[in-house]
Coordinates of C-alpha atoms in Angstrom, one line a residue:
Chain Q
X293 CA -13.4 -4.2 27.2
X294 CA -12.0 -7.4 28.6
X295 CA -8.3 -8.2 28.6
X296 CA -8.2 -11.4 30.6
X297 CA -6.8 -13.2 27.6
X298 CA -3.8 -11.0 27.3
X299 CA -1.3 -12.7 29.7
X300 CA -2.1 -16.1 28.2
X301 CA -1.3 -15.0 24.6
X302 CA 1.6 -12.6 25.3
X303 CA 4.3 -15.2 24.5
X304 CA 2.5 -15.9 21.2
X305 CA 2.5 -12.2 20.4
X306 CA 6.2 -12.1 21.2
X307 CA 6.8 -14.8 18.7
X308 CA 4.6 -13.0 16.2
X309 CA 6.5 -9.8 16.7
X310 CA 9.8 -11.6 16.0
X311 CA 8.4 -13.0 12.8
X312 CA 7.2 -9.6 11.7
X313 CA 10.7 -8.1 12.4
X314 CA 12.3 -11.0 10.5
X315 CA 10.0 -10.6 7.5
X316 CA 10.4 -6.9 7.4
X317 CA 14.2 -7.0 7.7
X318 CA 14.7 -9.7 5.2
X319 CA 12.4 -8.1 2.7
X320 CA 14.2 -4.7 3.0
X321 CA 17.7 -6.2 2.8
X322 CA 17.0 -8.5 -0.2
X323 CA 14.6 -6.0 -1.8
X324 CA 17.1 -3.2 -1.7
X325 CA 19.8 -5.5 -3.0
X326 CA 17.5 -5.9 -6.1
X327 CA 16.3 -2.3 -6.2
X328 CA 19.8 -0.9 -6.6
X329 CA 20.6 -2.7 -9.9
X330 CA 16.9 -2.3 -11.1
X331 CA 17.3 1.5 -10.6
X332 CA 20.8 1.6 -12.0
X333 CA 20.1 -0.2 -15.3
X334 CA 17.2 2.2 -16.0
X335 CA 19.7 5.0 -16.0
X336 CA 22.7 3.4 -17.6
X337 CA 21.1 0.9 -19.9
X338 CA 21.5 -1.4 -21.9
X339 CA 18.1 -0.7 -23.2
X340 CA 16.6 -4.2 -23.1
X341 CA 17.6 -4.5 -19.4
X342 CA 16.2 -1.0 -18.8
X343 CA 12.9 -2.0 -20.3
X344 CA 12.8 -5.2 -18.3
X345 CA 13.4 -3.3 -15.1
X346 CA 10.8 -0.7 -16.0
X347 CA 8.2 -3.4 -16.8
X348 CA 9.0 -5.2 -13.5
X349 CA 8.4 -2.0 -11.5
X350 CA 5.2 -1.3 -13.4
X351 CA 3.8 -4.7 -12.8
X352 CA 4.7 -4.8 -9.1
X353 CA 3.4 -1.3 -8.5
X354 CA 0.3 -1.8 -10.6
X355 CA -1.1 -4.9 -8.8
X356 CA -2.1 -5.4 -5.2
X357 CA 0.5 -7.0 -3.0
X358 CA -2.3 -9.4 -1.7
X359 CA -2.7 -10.8 -5.2
X360 CA 1.1 -11.1 -5.7
X361 CA 1.3 -12.9 -2.4
X362 CA -1.5 -15.3 -3.3
X363 CA -0.1 -15.9 -6.7
X364 CA 3.3 -16.7 -5.3
X365 CA 2.1 -18.9 -2.4
X366 CA -1.0 -20.7 -3.9
X367 CA 0.0 -20.3 -7.6
X368 CA 3.7 -21.2 -7.6
X369 CA 3.3 -23.3 -4.4
X370 CA 0.7 -25.4 -6.2
X371 CA 3.0 -26.0 -9.2
X372 CA 6.1 -27.0 -7.2
X373 CA 4.8 -30.4 -5.9
X374 CA 4.3 -31.5 -9.5
X375 CA 8.0 -31.2 -10.3
X376 CA 9.7 -34.3 -8.8
X377 CA 13.2 -32.6 -9.1
X378 CA 12.0 -29.9 -6.6
X379 CA 10.3 -32.4 -4.3
X380 CA 13.5 -34.5 -4.0
X381 CA 15.9 -31.6 -3.7
X382 CA 17.2 -30.1 -0.4
X383 CA 15.0 -27.1 -1.0
X384 CA 11.8 -28.9 -0.4
X385 CA 11.6 -28.6 3.4
X386 CA 11.9 -24.8 2.9
X387 CA 9.4 -24.7 0.1
X388 CA 6.8 -26.4 2.2
X389 CA 6.8 -23.6 4.7
X390 CA 4.8 -20.4 4.0
X391 CA 7.4 -18.0 5.5
X392 CA 9.9 -18.2 2.5
X393 CA 7.0 -17.4 0.1
X394 CA 6.1 -14.3 2.2
X395 CA 9.8 -13.2 2.2
X396 CA 10.0 -13.7 -1.6
X397 CA 6.7 -11.8 -2.2
X398 CA 7.7 -8.9 0.0
X399 CA 11.2 -8.8 -1.4
X400 CA 9.8 -8.4 -4.9
X401 CA 7.4 -5.7 -3.7
X402 CA 10.2 -3.7 -2.1
X403 CA 12.4 -4.2 -5.2
X404 CA 9.6 -2.9 -7.4
X405 CA 8.8 0.2 -5.4
X406 CA 12.3 1.0 -4.3
X407 CA 13.7 0.3 -7.8
X408 CA 11.6 3.2 -9.0
X409 CA 12.8 5.4 -6.2
X410 CA 16.5 4.4 -6.9
X411 CA 16.0 5.2 -10.6
X412 CA 15.2 8.8 -9.6
X413 CA 18.0 8.8 -7.1
X414 CA 20.7 7.7 -9.5
X415 CA 19.5 10.2 -12.0
X416 CA 19.5 13.0 -9.4
X417 CA 23.3 12.8 -8.7
X418 CA 25.0 15.7 -10.4
X419 CA 27.0 14.6 -13.5
X420 CA 30.0 16.7 -12.4
X421 CA 30.5 14.5 -9.3
X422 CA 30.7 11.4 -11.4
X423 CA 33.0 13.1 -13.9
X424 CA 35.2 14.2 -11.0
X425 CA 35.4 10.7 -9.7
X426 CA 36.3 9.3 -13.1
X427 CA 38.9 12.0 -13.6
X428 CA 40.6 10.8 -10.4
X429 CA 41.0 7.5 -12.2
X430 CA 38.3 5.4 -10.4
X431 CA 37.0 2.4 -12.3
X432 CA 33.3 2.4 -13.2
X433 CA 32.6 0.1 -10.2
X434 CA 34.6 2.3 -7.9
X435 CA 32.6 5.3 -9.0
X436 CA 29.4 3.5 -8.2
X437 CA 30.6 2.2 -4.8
X438 CA 32.3 5.4 -3.6
X439 CA 30.3 8.2 -5.2
X440 CA 27.2 7.4 -7.2
X441 CA 25.5 5.0 -4.8
X442 CA 26.3 6.8 -1.5
X443 CA 25.2 10.1 -3.0
X444 CA 22.0 8.6 -4.5
X445 CA 21.1 6.9 -1.2
X446 CA 21.7 10.0 0.8
X447 CA 19.4 12.0 -1.4
X448 CA 16.4 9.7 -1.2
X449 CA 16.9 8.4 2.3
X450 CA 13.7 10.1 3.7
X451 CA 11.7 8.7 0.8
X452 CA 13.1 5.2 1.4
X453 CA 12.4 5.5 5.2
X454 CA 8.7 6.3 4.4
X455 CA 8.5 3.4 2.0
X456 CA 9.9 1.0 4.5
X457 CA 7.2 2.1 7.0
X458 CA 4.6 1.3 4.3
X459 CA 6.2 -2.1 4.0
X460 CA 5.9 -2.7 7.7
X461 CA 2.2 -1.8 7.4
X462 CA 1.8 -4.3 4.6
X463 CA 3.3 -7.2 6.6
X464 CA -0.1 -8.3 8.1
X465 CA -1.0 -9.5 4.6
X466 CA 1.4 -12.4 5.3
X467 CA -1.2 -13.8 7.8
X468 CA -3.5 -14.6 4.8
X469 CA -0.9 -17.2 3.7
X470 CA -0.6 -18.7 7.2
X471 CA 2.4 -16.8 8.4
X472 CA 1.4 -16.0 11.9
X473 CA 3.1 -12.7 12.6
X474 CA 1.6 -10.1 15.0
X475 CA -1.6 -9.7 13.1
X476 CA -2.0 -13.4 12.5
X477 CA -1.7 -14.0 16.2
X478 CA -4.4 -11.4 16.7
X479 CA -6.7 -13.4 14.4
X480 CA -6.0 -16.6 16.4
X481 CA -6.9 -14.8 19.6
X482 CA -10.1 -13.5 18.0
X483 CA -11.1 -17.0 16.9
X484 CA -10.3 -18.6 20.3
X485 CA -11.7 -15.9 22.6
X486 CA -14.6 -14.6 20.4
X487 CA -13.5 -11.0 21.4
X488 CA -13.7 -8.8 18.3
X489 CA -12.2 -5.4 19.3
X490 CA -9.6 -6.0 22.0
X491 CA -7.2 -8.2 20.1
X492 CA -7.5 -5.9 17.1
X493 CA -6.8 -2.8 19.2
X494 CA -3.9 -4.5 20.9
X495 CA -2.5 -5.4 17.4
X496 CA -3.0 -1.8 16.3
X497 CA -1.2 -0.6 19.3
X498 CA 1.8 -2.9 18.6
X499 CA 2.0 -1.5 15.0
X500 CA 1.7 2.0 16.3
X501 CA 4.7 1.4 18.6
X502 CA 6.7 -0.4 15.8
X503 CA 6.0 2.5 13.4
X504 CA 7.2 5.0 16.1
X505 CA 10.4 3.0 16.7
X506 CA 11.1 2.8 13.0
X507 CA 10.6 6.5 12.6
X508 CA 13.0 7.2 15.4
X509 CA 15.5 4.7 14.0
X510 CA 15.5 6.2 10.5
X511 CA 15.8 9.7 12.0
X512 CA 18.8 8.6 14.0
X513 CA 20.3 7.1 10.9
X514 CA 19.7 10.2 8.9
X515 CA 21.3 12.3 11.6
X516 CA 24.5 10.2 11.2
X517 CA 24.7 10.8 7.5
X518 CA 27.4 13.3 6.5
X519 CA 25.8 16.5 5.2
X520 CA 27.4 19.4 3.5
X521 CA 27.1 22.5 5.7
X522 CA 26.9 25.9 4.1
Chain W
X264 CA -4.3 -24.2 -23.4
X265 CA -7.9 -25.1 -24.2
X266 CA -8.5 -25.5 -20.6
X267 CA -7.4 -21.9 -20.0
X268 CA -10.2 -20.6 -22.3
X269 CA -12.7 -23.0 -20.6
X270 CA -11.8 -21.6 -17.2
X271 CA -11.9 -18.0 -18.3
X272 CA -15.1 -18.4 -20.3
X273 CA -17.8 -15.8 -19.4
X274 CA -20.7 -18.2 -19.1
X275 CA -21.4 -20.7 -16.3
X276 CA -18.7 -23.4 -16.2
X277 CA -16.1 -20.7 -16.8
X278 CA -15.2 -18.1 -14.2
X279 CA -14.5 -15.1 -16.5
X280 CA -17.9 -13.5 -15.8
X281 CA -17.3 -13.8 -12.1
X282 CA -14.0 -12.1 -12.4
X283 CA -15.5 -9.2 -14.5
X284 CA -18.3 -8.8 -12.0
X285 CA -15.7 -8.6 -9.3
X286 CA -13.8 -6.0 -11.3
X287 CA -17.0 -3.9 -11.6
X288 CA -17.5 -4.1 -7.8
X289 CA -13.9 -3.2 -7.2
X290 CA -14.2 -0.2 -9.4
X291 CA -17.5 0.8 -7.7
X292 CA -16.0 0.5 -4.3
X293 CA -12.9 2.3 -5.3
X294 CA -14.7 5.2 -6.9
X295 CA -17.1 5.6 -4.0
X296 CA -14.3 5.3 -1.4
X297 CA -12.2 7.8 -3.4
X298 CA -15.0 10.3 -3.5
X299 CA -15.6 9.9 0.2
X300 CA -11.9 10.1 1.0
X301 CA -11.5 13.3 -1.1
X302 CA -14.5 14.9 0.7
X303 CA -13.1 14.0 4.1
X304 CA -9.7 15.2 2.8
X305 CA -10.9 18.7 1.6
X306 CA -12.9 19.3 4.8
X307 CA -10.1 17.9 7.0
X308 CA -7.5 20.1 5.3
X309 CA -9.7 23.2 5.7
X310 CA -10.3 22.1 9.3
X311 CA -6.5 21.7 9.9
X312 CA -5.8 25.2 8.4
X313 CA -8.7 27.3 9.7
X314 CA -10.1 25.3 12.6
X315 CA -9.8 25.9 16.3
X316 CA -7.4 24.1 18.6
X317 CA -9.9 21.3 19.5
X318 CA -10.8 20.5 15.8
X319 CA -7.1 20.7 14.8
X320 CA -6.1 18.3 17.6
X321 CA -8.8 15.9 16.7
X322 CA -7.8 15.9 13.0
X323 CA -4.2 15.4 14.0
X324 CA -5.1 12.3 16.0
X325 CA -7.2 11.0 13.1
X326 CA -4.5 11.4 10.4
X327 CA -1.7 10.2 12.6
X328 CA -3.4 7.1 13.9
X329 CA -4.9 6.1 10.6
X330 CA -1.5 6.5 8.8
X331 CA 0.4 4.6 11.5
X332 CA -1.7 1.4 11.7
X333 CA -1.8 -1.2 8.9
X334 CA -4.7 -0.9 6.5
X335 CA -5.8 -4.5 7.1
X336 CA -6.1 -3.9 10.8
X337 CA -8.1 -0.7 10.2
X338 CA -10.4 -2.4 7.7
X339 CA -11.3 -5.1 10.2
X340 CA -11.8 -2.6 13.0
X341 CA -13.9 -0.2 10.9
X342 CA -15.8 -3.1 9.4
X343 CA -17.0 -4.4 12.8
X344 CA -17.3 -0.9 14.4
X345 CA -19.4 0.4 11.5
X346 CA -21.8 -2.6 11.6
X347 CA -22.1 -2.4 15.4
X348 CA -22.6 1.4 15.4
X349 CA -25.4 1.2 12.8
X350 CA -27.1 -1.7 14.6
X351 CA -26.9 0.1 18.0
X352 CA -28.6 3.1 16.4
X353 CA -31.2 0.9 14.6
X354 CA -32.1 -1.2 17.6
X355 CA -32.3 1.9 19.9
X356 CA -34.9 3.3 17.4
X357 CA -36.8 0.0 17.5
X358 CA -35.7 -1.4 14.1
X359 CA -34.4 -4.8 13.4
X360 CA -30.6 -5.5 13.2
X361 CA -29.3 -5.4 9.7
X362 CA -26.3 -6.8 7.9
X363 CA -24.9 -4.1 5.7
X364 CA -24.3 -4.6 2.0
X365 CA -20.6 -5.3 1.3
X366 CA -20.4 -2.6 -1.3
X367 CA -21.3 0.2 1.1
X368 CA -19.2 -1.2 3.9
X369 CA -16.3 -1.3 1.6
X370 CA -16.8 2.3 0.4
X371 CA -17.1 3.6 4.0
X372 CA -14.1 1.6 5.3
X373 CA -11.7 2.4 2.5
X374 CA -13.0 6.0 2.2
X375 CA -12.4 6.6 5.9
X376 CA -8.8 5.4 5.7
X377 CA -8.1 7.3 2.5
X378 CA -9.6 10.4 4.1
X379 CA -6.6 10.6 6.4
X380 CA -4.1 10.4 3.5
X381 CA -5.9 12.9 1.3
X382 CA -6.3 15.3 4.2
X383 CA -2.5 15.6 4.2
X384 CA -2.3 15.9 0.4
X385 CA -4.9 18.7 0.4
X386 CA -3.2 20.4 3.4
X387 CA 0.0 20.6 1.5
X388 CA -1.8 21.8 -1.7
X389 CA -3.8 24.5 0.1
X390 CA -0.5 25.8 1.6
X391 CA 1.0 26.1 -1.9
X392 CA -1.5 28.6 -3.1
X393 CA 0.1 32.1 -3.3
X394 CA -1.4 34.4 -0.6
X395 CA -1.5 37.2 -3.1
X396 CA -4.1 35.4 -5.1
X397 CA -6.4 35.1 -2.1
X398 CA -5.8 38.7 -1.1
X399 CA -6.7 39.8 -4.7
X400 CA -9.9 37.7 -4.6
X401 CA -10.9 39.3 -1.3
X402 CA -10.0 42.8 -2.6
X403 CA -12.5 42.3 -5.4
X404 CA -15.1 41.7 -2.8
X405 CA -15.7 37.9 -3.1
X406 CA -17.3 36.3 -0.1
X407 CA -15.3 33.7 1.9
X408 CA -17.0 30.8 0.2
X409 CA -16.5 32.3 -3.3
X410 CA -12.8 32.9 -2.6
X411 CA -12.6 29.1 -1.9
X412 CA -14.6 27.8 -4.8
X413 CA -13.4 30.3 -7.4
X414 CA -9.8 30.9 -6.5
X415 CA -8.3 28.7 -3.9
X416 CA -9.6 25.3 -5.0
X417 CA -8.9 25.7 -8.7
X418 CA -5.4 26.9 -7.9
X419 CA -4.8 24.2 -5.4
X420 CA -5.8 21.3 -7.6
X421 CA -2.7 21.1 -9.8
X422 CA -0.6 20.9 -6.6
X423 CA -2.8 18.2 -5.2
X424 CA -3.1 16.2 -8.4
X425 CA 0.1 14.1 -8.2
X426 CA -0.7 13.1 -4.6
X427 CA -4.3 12.4 -5.5
X428 CA -3.3 10.3 -8.5
X429 CA -1.1 8.2 -6.2
X430 CA -4.0 7.8 -3.7
X431 CA -6.3 6.6 -6.4
X432 CA -3.9 3.9 -7.3
X433 CA -3.5 2.9 -3.7
X434 CA -7.3 3.0 -3.3
X435 CA -7.9 0.5 -6.1
X436 CA -5.3 -1.8 -4.7
X437 CA -6.5 -1.4 -1.1
X438 CA -10.0 -2.7 -2.2
X439 CA -8.3 -6.1 -2.5
X440 CA -8.0 -6.2 1.3
X441 CA -11.8 -6.3 1.6
X442 CA -11.6 -9.9 0.4
X443 CA -10.4 -10.6 4.0
X444 CA -13.7 -9.5 5.5
X445 CA -15.7 -11.2 2.8
X446 CA -16.7 -8.2 0.7
X447 CA -17.3 -9.6 -2.8
X448 CA -14.9 -7.9 -5.2
X449 CA -12.2 -8.9 -7.7
X450 CA -9.8 -10.4 -5.1
X451 CA -12.5 -12.5 -3.4
X452 CA -14.0 -13.6 -6.7
X453 CA -10.6 -14.7 -7.9
X454 CA -9.9 -16.6 -4.7
X455 CA -13.2 -18.4 -5.1
X456 CA -12.6 -19.2 -8.8
X457 CA -9.1 -20.4 -8.0
X458 CA -10.3 -22.5 -5.1
X459 CA -13.1 -24.1 -7.1
X460 CA -11.0 -25.0 -10.1
X461 CA -7.6 -25.5 -8.4
X462 CA -6.1 -23.4 -11.2
X463 CA -4.5 -21.0 -8.7
X464 CA -1.8 -19.8 -11.0
X465 CA -4.1 -19.0 -13.9
X466 CA -6.7 -17.0 -11.9
X467 CA -4.2 -15.0 -9.9
X468 CA -2.4 -14.0 -13.0
X469 CA -5.7 -13.1 -14.6
X470 CA -6.6 -10.9 -11.6
X471 CA -3.2 -9.3 -11.7
X472 CA -3.7 -8.4 -15.3
X473 CA -7.1 -6.8 -14.6
X474 CA -5.6 -4.7 -11.7
X475 CA -2.7 -3.8 -13.9
X476 CA -5.1 -2.7 -16.6
X477 CA -6.9 -0.4 -14.2
X478 CA -3.6 1.1 -13.1
X479 CA -2.4 1.7 -16.7
X480 CA -5.7 3.3 -17.8
X481 CA -5.8 5.4 -14.7
X482 CA -2.3 6.7 -15.4
X483 CA -3.3 7.9 -18.8
X484 CA -6.4 9.6 -17.4
X485 CA -4.4 11.4 -14.7
X486 CA -1.7 12.5 -17.2
X487 CA -4.5 14.0 -19.3
X488 CA -6.1 15.7 -16.3
X489 CA -2.8 17.2 -15.2
X490 CA -2.2 18.7 -18.6
X491 CA -5.7 20.2 -18.4
X492 CA -5.4 21.6 -14.9
X493 CA -2.0 23.1 -15.6
X494 CA -3.3 25.1 -18.6
X495 CA -2.2 28.7 -18.4
X496 CA 0.5 28.0 -15.8
X497 CA 4.1 28.6 -16.5
X498 CA 5.9 25.4 -17.7
X499 CA 8.1 24.0 -15.0
X500 CA 11.5 22.6 -15.6

């Protein structure tokens, strides 16, 4: 084991870590913003929207994230330059970079998996609670914001926490489309130093620590959630 | 549109045949890895339940570490470590160094990772078997092995099945990661076809459809299996 390369590459790893954290956070925030309506329409309807949401979840959960990522980056990315309107628009500098594609792909992935979780969560809230809220004169949106959504999230929070950790463990895939997050930096180190194991083990250790921190963070959040005590 | 059929044609200028060959290797790797993972899982679960403190500790380290590190990192680590380990053994015995066949490396790498997840699935399922059933089997005079094969394992399977079905779907999708280490399977074949023709969109959509097909067919098979395994059990709900 030789670690002479470590001090030289530490700043690069720090940047990679920042990229990993950004990718994970953006994917979770945007993904959940999509997952809530995707779960909700599957419970409330209208039917065509429910089918659409269902189909979306099936496709996302039924294909490897790696293929989705490549489809979005190489597939969509190879079509965009042929559309002059896109190339001349203000979006072009963003669309030339790989990171937004990674965020988009991971967002869709989170939306697909968590949409399925949220469907179960919305269905699991007892009907009586929703009726009580309505009886108090809340509008449908108020029922959703004050009762339905909070209760649903509370019930599936441990599941969601587990899913987000799976998302963290999927982020290295972004390196295959030239987003140099922690794992990507590890590959660069491997190519430049010809060491096989040390960079990989270092990367593995970083993910181990990240996973640990996330678990503690979610546990702390769970402890702050109001619970009914018997 | 004509070009689409040209690209996906099965014979030489088209890449459809390559994709299907990739699908076959993907399925072979997935089946092999799944079988390996389940074997590790059953033994690991039995070890965690009945083993001594050292075995239990070792298994705990195995399941925790494997489940906390990204699959891609593990696949690379195991890929190199496995090759090196075999070559160290071979050279110390006086044989030539070998480069292992991608298929076997894929099976071993994915199977070893899946083993950690299935250990946890089986541990939960073993725990769900009612102790009275085991006592009854012992009271009839069955040997320890017979109690396991005739009573505990058949009773445990329905509990394990939902978790195992999930793991199978994860296994088939994890095989795509092997493309990164150059094992020839569906994802790598697709990348080559896409790179050669520049029809990225078409080929990644085609590969997505094949993976989706595997998932949908698997779902049907597992639904049928679950009905079969739950025969004679009280209907839940």
